[in-house]
Each structure stands twice: as structure tokens, then as C-alpha cells.
Short mmCIF file of C-alpha atoms and ligand atoms in Angstrom, two decimals:
data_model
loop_
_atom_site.label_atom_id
_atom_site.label_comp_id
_atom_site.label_asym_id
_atom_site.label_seq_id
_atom_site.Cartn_x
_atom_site.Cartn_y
_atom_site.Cartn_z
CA UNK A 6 288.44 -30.79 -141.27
CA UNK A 7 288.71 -33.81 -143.00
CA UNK A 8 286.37 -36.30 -141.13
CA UNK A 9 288.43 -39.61 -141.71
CA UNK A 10 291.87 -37.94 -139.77
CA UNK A 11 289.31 -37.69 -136.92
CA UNK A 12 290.84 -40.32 -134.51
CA UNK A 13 294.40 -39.79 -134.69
CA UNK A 14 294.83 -36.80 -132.21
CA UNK A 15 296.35 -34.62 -131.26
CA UNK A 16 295.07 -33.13 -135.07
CA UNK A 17 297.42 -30.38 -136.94
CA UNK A 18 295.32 -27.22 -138.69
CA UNK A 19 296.25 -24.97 -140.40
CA UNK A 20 293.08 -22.36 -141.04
CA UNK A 21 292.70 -19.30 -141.99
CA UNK A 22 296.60 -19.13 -141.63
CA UNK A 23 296.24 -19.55 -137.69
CA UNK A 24 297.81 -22.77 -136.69
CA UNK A 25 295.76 -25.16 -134.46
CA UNK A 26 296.31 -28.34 -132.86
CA UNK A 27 293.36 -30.35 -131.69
CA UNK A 28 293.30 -33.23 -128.71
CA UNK A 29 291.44 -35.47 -127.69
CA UNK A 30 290.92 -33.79 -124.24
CA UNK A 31 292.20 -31.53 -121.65
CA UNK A 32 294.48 -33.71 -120.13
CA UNK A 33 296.57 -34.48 -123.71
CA UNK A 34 296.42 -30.43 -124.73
CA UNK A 35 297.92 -29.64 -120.85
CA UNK A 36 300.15 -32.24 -121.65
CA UNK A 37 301.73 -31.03 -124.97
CA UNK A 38 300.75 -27.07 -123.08
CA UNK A 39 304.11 -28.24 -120.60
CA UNK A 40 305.81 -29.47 -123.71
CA UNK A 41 305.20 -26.14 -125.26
CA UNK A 42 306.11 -24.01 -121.86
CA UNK A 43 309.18 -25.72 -121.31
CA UNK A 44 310.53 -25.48 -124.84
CA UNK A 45 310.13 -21.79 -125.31
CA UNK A 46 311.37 -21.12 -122.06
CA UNK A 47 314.63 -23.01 -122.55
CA UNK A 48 315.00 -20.96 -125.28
CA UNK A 49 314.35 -17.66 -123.84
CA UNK A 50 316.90 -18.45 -121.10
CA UNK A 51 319.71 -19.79 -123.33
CA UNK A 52 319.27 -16.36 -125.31
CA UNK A 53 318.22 -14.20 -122.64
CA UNK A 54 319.02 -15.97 -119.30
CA UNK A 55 315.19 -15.07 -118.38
CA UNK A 56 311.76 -16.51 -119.51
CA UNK A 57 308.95 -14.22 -119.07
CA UNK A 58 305.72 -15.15 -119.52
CA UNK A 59 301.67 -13.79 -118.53
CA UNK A 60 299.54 -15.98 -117.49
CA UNK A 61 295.31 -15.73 -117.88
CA UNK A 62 292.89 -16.46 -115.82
CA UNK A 63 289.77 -18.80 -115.81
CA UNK A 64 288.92 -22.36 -116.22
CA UNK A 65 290.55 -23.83 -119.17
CA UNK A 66 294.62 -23.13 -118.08
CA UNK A 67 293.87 -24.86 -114.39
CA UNK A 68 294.84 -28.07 -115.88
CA UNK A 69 297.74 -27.19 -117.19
CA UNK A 70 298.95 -25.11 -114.16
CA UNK A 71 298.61 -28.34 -112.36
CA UNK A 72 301.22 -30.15 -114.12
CA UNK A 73 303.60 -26.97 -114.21
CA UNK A 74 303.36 -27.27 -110.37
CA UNK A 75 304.62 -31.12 -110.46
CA UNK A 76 307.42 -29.61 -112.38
CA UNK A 77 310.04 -29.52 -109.96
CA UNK A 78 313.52 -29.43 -111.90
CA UNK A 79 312.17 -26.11 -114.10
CA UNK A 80 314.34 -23.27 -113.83
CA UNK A 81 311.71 -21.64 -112.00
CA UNK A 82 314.08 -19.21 -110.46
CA UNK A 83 314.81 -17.42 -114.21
CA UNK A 84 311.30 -17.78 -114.48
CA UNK A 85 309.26 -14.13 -114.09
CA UNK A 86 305.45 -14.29 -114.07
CA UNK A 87 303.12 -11.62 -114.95
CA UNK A 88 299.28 -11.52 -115.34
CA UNK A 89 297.36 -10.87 -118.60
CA UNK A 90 294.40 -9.31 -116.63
CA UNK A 91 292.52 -9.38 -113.04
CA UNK A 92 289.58 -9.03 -111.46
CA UNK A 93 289.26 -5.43 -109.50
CA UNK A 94 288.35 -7.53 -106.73
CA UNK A 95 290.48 -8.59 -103.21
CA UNK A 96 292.74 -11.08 -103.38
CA UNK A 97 291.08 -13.78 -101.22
CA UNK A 98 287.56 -13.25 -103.94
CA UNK A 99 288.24 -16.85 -105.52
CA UNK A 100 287.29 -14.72 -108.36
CA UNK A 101 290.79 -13.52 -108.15
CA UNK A 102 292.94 -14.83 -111.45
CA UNK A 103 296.56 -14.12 -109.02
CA UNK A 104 295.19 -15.92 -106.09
CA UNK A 105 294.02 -18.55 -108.56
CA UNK A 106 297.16 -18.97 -110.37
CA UNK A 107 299.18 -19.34 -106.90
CA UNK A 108 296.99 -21.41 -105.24
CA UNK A 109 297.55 -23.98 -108.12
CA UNK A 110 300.92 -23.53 -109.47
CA UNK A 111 303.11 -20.38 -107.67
CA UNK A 112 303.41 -21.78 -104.51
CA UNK A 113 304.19 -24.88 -105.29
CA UNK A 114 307.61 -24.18 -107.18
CA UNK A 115 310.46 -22.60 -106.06
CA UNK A 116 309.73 -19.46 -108.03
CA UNK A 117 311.11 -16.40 -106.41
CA UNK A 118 308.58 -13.64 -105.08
CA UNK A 119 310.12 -10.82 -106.31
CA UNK A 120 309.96 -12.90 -110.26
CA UNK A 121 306.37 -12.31 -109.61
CA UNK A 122 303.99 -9.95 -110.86
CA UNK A 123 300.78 -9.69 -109.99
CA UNK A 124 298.46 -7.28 -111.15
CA UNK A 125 297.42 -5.54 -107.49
CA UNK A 126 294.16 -4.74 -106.54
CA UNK A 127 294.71 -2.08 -103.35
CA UNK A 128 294.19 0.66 -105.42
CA UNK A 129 290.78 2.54 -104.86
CA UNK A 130 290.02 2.07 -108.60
CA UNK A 131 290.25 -0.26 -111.48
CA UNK A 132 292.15 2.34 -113.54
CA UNK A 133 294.69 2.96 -110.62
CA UNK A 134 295.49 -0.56 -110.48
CA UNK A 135 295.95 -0.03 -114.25
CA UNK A 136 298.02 2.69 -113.68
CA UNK A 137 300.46 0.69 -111.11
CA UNK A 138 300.39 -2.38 -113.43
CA UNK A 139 302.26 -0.39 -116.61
CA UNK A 140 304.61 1.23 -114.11
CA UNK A 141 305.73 -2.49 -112.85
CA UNK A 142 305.37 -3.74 -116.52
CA UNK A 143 307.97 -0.54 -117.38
CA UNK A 144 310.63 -0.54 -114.57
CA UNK A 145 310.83 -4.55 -115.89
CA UNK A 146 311.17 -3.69 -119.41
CA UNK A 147 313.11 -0.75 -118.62
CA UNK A 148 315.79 -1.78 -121.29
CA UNK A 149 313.41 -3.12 -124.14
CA UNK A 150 314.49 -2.07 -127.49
CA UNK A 151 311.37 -2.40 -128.41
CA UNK A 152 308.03 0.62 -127.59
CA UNK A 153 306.56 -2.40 -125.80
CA UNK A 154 307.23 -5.19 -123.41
CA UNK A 155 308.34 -8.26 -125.09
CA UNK A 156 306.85 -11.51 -123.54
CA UNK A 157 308.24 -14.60 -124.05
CA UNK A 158 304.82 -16.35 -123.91
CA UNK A 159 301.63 -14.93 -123.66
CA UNK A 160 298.80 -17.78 -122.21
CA UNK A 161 295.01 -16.59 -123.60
CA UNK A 162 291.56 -18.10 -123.41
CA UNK A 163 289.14 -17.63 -125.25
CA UNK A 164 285.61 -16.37 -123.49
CA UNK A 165 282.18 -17.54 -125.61
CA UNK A 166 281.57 -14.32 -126.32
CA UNK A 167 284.85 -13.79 -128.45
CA UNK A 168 286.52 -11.73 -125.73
CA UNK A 169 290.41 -12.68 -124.95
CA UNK A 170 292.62 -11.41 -122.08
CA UNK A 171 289.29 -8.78 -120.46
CA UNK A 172 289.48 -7.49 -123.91
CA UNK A 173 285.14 -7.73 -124.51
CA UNK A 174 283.71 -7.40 -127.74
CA UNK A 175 283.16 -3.93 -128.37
CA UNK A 176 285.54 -2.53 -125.93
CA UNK A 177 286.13 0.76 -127.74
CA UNK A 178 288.65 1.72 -125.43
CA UNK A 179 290.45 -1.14 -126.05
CA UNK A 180 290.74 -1.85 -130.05
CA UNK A 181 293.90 -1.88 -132.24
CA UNK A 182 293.65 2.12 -132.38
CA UNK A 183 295.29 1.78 -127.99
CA UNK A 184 298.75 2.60 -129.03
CA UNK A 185 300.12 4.19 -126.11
CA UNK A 186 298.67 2.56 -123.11
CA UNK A 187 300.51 -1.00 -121.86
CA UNK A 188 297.11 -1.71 -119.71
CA UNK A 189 293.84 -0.67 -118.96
CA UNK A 190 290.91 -0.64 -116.55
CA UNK A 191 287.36 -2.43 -117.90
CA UNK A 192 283.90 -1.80 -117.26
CA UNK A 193 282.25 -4.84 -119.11
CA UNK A 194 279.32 -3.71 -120.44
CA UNK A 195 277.96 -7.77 -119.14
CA UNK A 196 277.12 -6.37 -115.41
CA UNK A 197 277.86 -9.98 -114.13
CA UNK A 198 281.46 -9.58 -114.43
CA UNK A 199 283.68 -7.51 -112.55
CA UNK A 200 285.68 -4.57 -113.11
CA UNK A 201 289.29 -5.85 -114.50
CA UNK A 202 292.37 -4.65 -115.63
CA UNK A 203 293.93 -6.09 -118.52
CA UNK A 204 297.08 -5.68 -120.97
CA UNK A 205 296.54 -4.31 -124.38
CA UNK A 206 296.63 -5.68 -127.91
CA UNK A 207 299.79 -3.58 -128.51
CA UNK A 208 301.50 -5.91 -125.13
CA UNK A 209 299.75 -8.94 -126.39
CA UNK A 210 301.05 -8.49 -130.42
CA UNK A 211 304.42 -8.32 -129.45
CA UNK A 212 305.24 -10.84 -127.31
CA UNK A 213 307.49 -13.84 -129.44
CA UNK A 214 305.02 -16.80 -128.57
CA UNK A 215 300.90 -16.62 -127.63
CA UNK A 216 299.26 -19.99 -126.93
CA UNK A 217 295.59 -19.77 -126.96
CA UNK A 218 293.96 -22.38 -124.76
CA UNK A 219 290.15 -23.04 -125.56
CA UNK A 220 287.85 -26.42 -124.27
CA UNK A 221 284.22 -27.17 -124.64
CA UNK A 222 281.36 -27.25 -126.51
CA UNK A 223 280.47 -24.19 -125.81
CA UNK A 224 283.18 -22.63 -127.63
CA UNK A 225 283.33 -24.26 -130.97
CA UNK A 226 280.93 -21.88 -132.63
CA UNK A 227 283.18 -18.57 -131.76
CA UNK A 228 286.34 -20.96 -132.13
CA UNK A 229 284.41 -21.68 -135.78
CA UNK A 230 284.13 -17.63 -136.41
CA UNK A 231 287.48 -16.35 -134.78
CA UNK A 232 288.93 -19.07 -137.39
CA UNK A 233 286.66 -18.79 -140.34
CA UNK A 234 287.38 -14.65 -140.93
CA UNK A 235 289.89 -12.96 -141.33
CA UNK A 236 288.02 -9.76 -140.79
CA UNK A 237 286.42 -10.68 -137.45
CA UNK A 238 286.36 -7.97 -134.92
CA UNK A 239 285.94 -10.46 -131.61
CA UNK A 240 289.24 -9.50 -129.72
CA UNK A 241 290.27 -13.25 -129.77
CA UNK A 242 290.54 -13.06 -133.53
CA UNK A 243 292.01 -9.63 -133.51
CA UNK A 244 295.34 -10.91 -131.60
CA UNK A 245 297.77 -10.71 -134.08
CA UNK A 246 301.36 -11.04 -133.36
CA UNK A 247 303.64 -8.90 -135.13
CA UNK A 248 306.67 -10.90 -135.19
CA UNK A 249 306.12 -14.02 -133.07
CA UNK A 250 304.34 -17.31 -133.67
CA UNK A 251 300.75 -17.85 -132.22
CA UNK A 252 299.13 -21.28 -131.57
CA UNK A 253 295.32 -22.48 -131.43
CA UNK A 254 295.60 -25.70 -128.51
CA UNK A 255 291.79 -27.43 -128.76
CA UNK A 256 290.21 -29.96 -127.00
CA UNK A 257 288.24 -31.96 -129.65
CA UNK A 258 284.99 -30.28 -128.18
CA UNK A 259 285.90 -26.48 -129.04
CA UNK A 260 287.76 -27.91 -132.47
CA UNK A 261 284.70 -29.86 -133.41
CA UNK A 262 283.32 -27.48 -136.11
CA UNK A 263 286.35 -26.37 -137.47
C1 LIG B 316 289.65 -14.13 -117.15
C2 LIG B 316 290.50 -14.64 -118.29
C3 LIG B 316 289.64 -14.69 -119.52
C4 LIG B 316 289.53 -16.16 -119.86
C5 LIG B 316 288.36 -16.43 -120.76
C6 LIG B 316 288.15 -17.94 -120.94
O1 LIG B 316 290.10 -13.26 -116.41
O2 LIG B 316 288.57 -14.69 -117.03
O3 LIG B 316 291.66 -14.04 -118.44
O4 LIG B 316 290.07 -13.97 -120.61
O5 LIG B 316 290.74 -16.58 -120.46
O6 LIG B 316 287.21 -15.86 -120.16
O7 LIG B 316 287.84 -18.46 -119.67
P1 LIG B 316 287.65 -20.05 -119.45
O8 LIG B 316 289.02 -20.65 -119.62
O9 LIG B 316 287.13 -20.17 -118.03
O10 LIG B 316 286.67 -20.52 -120.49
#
């Protein structure tokens, strides 16, 4: 990037065809995040009277949950909220991405329960809770056109390692090859994380938007690679929409080497 366009933020990329915008912290990319939300949500409801949209997990959305929460006069009540992924874990672990996502934003708005979608974790297994997940994700979708569920907006992070959604580098199970299966259960090979369940690239590459949200130092150098090659085989950079429009939002920290 061009160093003297350096303090005039937020910064407009385009690289490696993947459009990025970069701010000048967390608090001006959750700002223009709501800007985003609400815009492609107006949209979905003027054409489809619905705006359906999957939410991740982890640090870097929190901020931007917290000023969809102060958002009062949304039409939360066309709003319907699913999860990209979850922990197999209880709902009261605070390693929980639902109980997350509700403690900050759900219960704050006047979002109907039933427009919510959690991935649920009763089952005795990861791949049963899989299993439940697709049959929700079909009885919603029941009328899609399309072979697979159509989200409006897809919200991703983007782990150091290069893993998206609890897509991990190397998940075998889980590259572009899944055709058939909406979700799936994950083992990470990393014993320090948990079990999960997540949606698959053929879900995630054919929803209309996907905003990738990405902060810190510590991810500028896969930010750098998921950019820099086409070819990469890190999940993050394999995400690919088919039809719809996909968006980089940096903080100035995870943007700085690009
Ligand atoms: C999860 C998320 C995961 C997350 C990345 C980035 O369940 O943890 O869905 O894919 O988006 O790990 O996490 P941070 O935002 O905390 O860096």
C-alpha cells in the first residue's frame, strides 16, 4: 500500500481482487460494520421481507455486536440469526459463541426467539449437533431455489492460523471437495480447542454478502498471505463467493503489511 495515503482512513484496497477497507481502529471498522449490516439488510427485506444473516464467534465481532445492541429502531423482528459455528461445549462455557452473541447483542433487541438459531449443543456428540444444525438450516430454507441456503450476510474472522468459520487448516473433511453436507462436526487437530460444529464452504460461498472482520498485529502476516495468493489453501483465503460480494474490514494493525 502506498505509504503516503497512510493517514486518511478508513483506506480502500483492492488486492489480489479481494476488496479491503482499512481503519484506523476497532471502534471506526464496528462503526462502518453497522453501516454495512444495516444496508444489506434493508435490502434483503425490501426484496425479501427477511434479512438473514450468521454470525461468528470470537473476539474481533464483540465490538460491533455492541453497537447492533444500541440499535433500537432495526427491524429486528424480520431479522433471523443463525450461527457460523460453536463450540461442542454447554451453553453457560463462556466459551460458548451463542451464549456470547446473546449476552452482547440478542437480548438486548427485540429480536424474536423463534428468528433465532442457535447451533445446540444437547446432543451427545459434536456430529449430532451437526446433524440437528442442517435439519434447522433445511426446514428454514425449505423453499430455496438454490442446493444451498442463501444468507444474506455471512460475519467471518479470521483465526492466526488461517482458519475461518472452525474451518482449520488442513481440515480434510472440510475442503471445497464437501458438496453435500450444509455443516459439520470438528476435531481440531490444535488439542486446545474444542470440538465445534461449523457450516461449510458450500453454505459460506453462497450466501449474497460475507464481511470478514480481522484486528491485530497478530494477524497481519496471514492477512498478508490470505491476500497475497491466489492459490492459498488457508480456509480464510479459500472463501469464495459464487455470486455475492465479499469484503476485507481491517483495523490498521492486521492491514499493516498489506
Ligand atoms: C470461533 C470463530 C472463529 C473466529 C476466529 C477469529 O468460533 O472462534 O468463529 O472462526 O472468527 O478464530 O477469532 P478472533 O476474532 O477472536 O480473533
Amino acid at each position: 500500500m502506498k505509504k503516503n495515503n497512510r493517514n486518511k482512513y478508513p483506506l480502500q484496497l483492492n488486492h489480489g481482487k479481494k476488496d479491503v477497507l482499512i481503519f484506523k481502529n476497532l471502534n471506526q471498522m464496528a462503526d462502518y460494520g453497522v453501516t454495512i449490516w444495516k444496508d444489506i439488510a434493508w435490502k434483503a427485506i425490501e426484496e425479501q421481507g427477511r434479512f438473514v444473516v450468521a454470525l461468528s464467534g470470537g473476539k474481533t465481532p464483540v465490538e460491533l455486536y455492541n453497537r447492533l445492541a444500541l440499535e433500537k429502531d432495526f427491524p429486528w423482528d424480520k431479522t433471523y440469526v443463525f450461527m457460523v459455528d460453536e463450540r461442542f461445549v454447554p451453553y453457560e462455557s463462556d466459551d460458548n459463541n451463542y451464549q456470547m452473541i446473546n449476552r452482547i447483542l440478542l437480548r438486548h433487541v427485540q429480536i424474536p426467539a423463534k428468528n433465532i438459531h442457535p447451533i445446540l449443543t444437547l446432543e451427545s456428540s459434536s456430529s449430532g449437533s451437526a446433524l440437528r444444525y442442517e435439519e434447522d438450516l433445511v426446514s428454514f430454507f425449505k423453499n430455496i431455489d438454490d442446493k444451498y441456503p442463501q444468507f444474506d450476510l455471512i460475519l467471518l474472522g479470521i483465526g492466526d492460523d488461517g482458519h475461518t468459520a472452525s474451518i482449520f487448516p488442513g481440515s480434510d473433511e472440510l475442503s471445497l471437495k464437501e458438496t453435500r453436507h450444509l455443516t459439520a462436526a470438528i476435531t481440531p487437530s490444535d488439542e486446545s480447542k474444542k470440538e465445534r460444529i461449523t457450516l461449510t464452504f458450500p453454505v459460506l460461498n453462497n450466501a449474497k454478502n460475507i464481511v470478514f472482520l480481522a484486528a491485530g498485529e497478530n494477524k497481519a502476516e496471514i492477512v498478508k498471505e490470505i491476500m497475497g495468493s491466489k492459490k492459498s489453501l488457508l480456509p480464510a483465503a479459500m472463501v469464495k463467493p459464487k455470486k455475492g460480494k465479499m469484503l476485507f474490514l481491517l483495523d490498521k494493525s492486521a492491514g499493516s503489511l498489506l
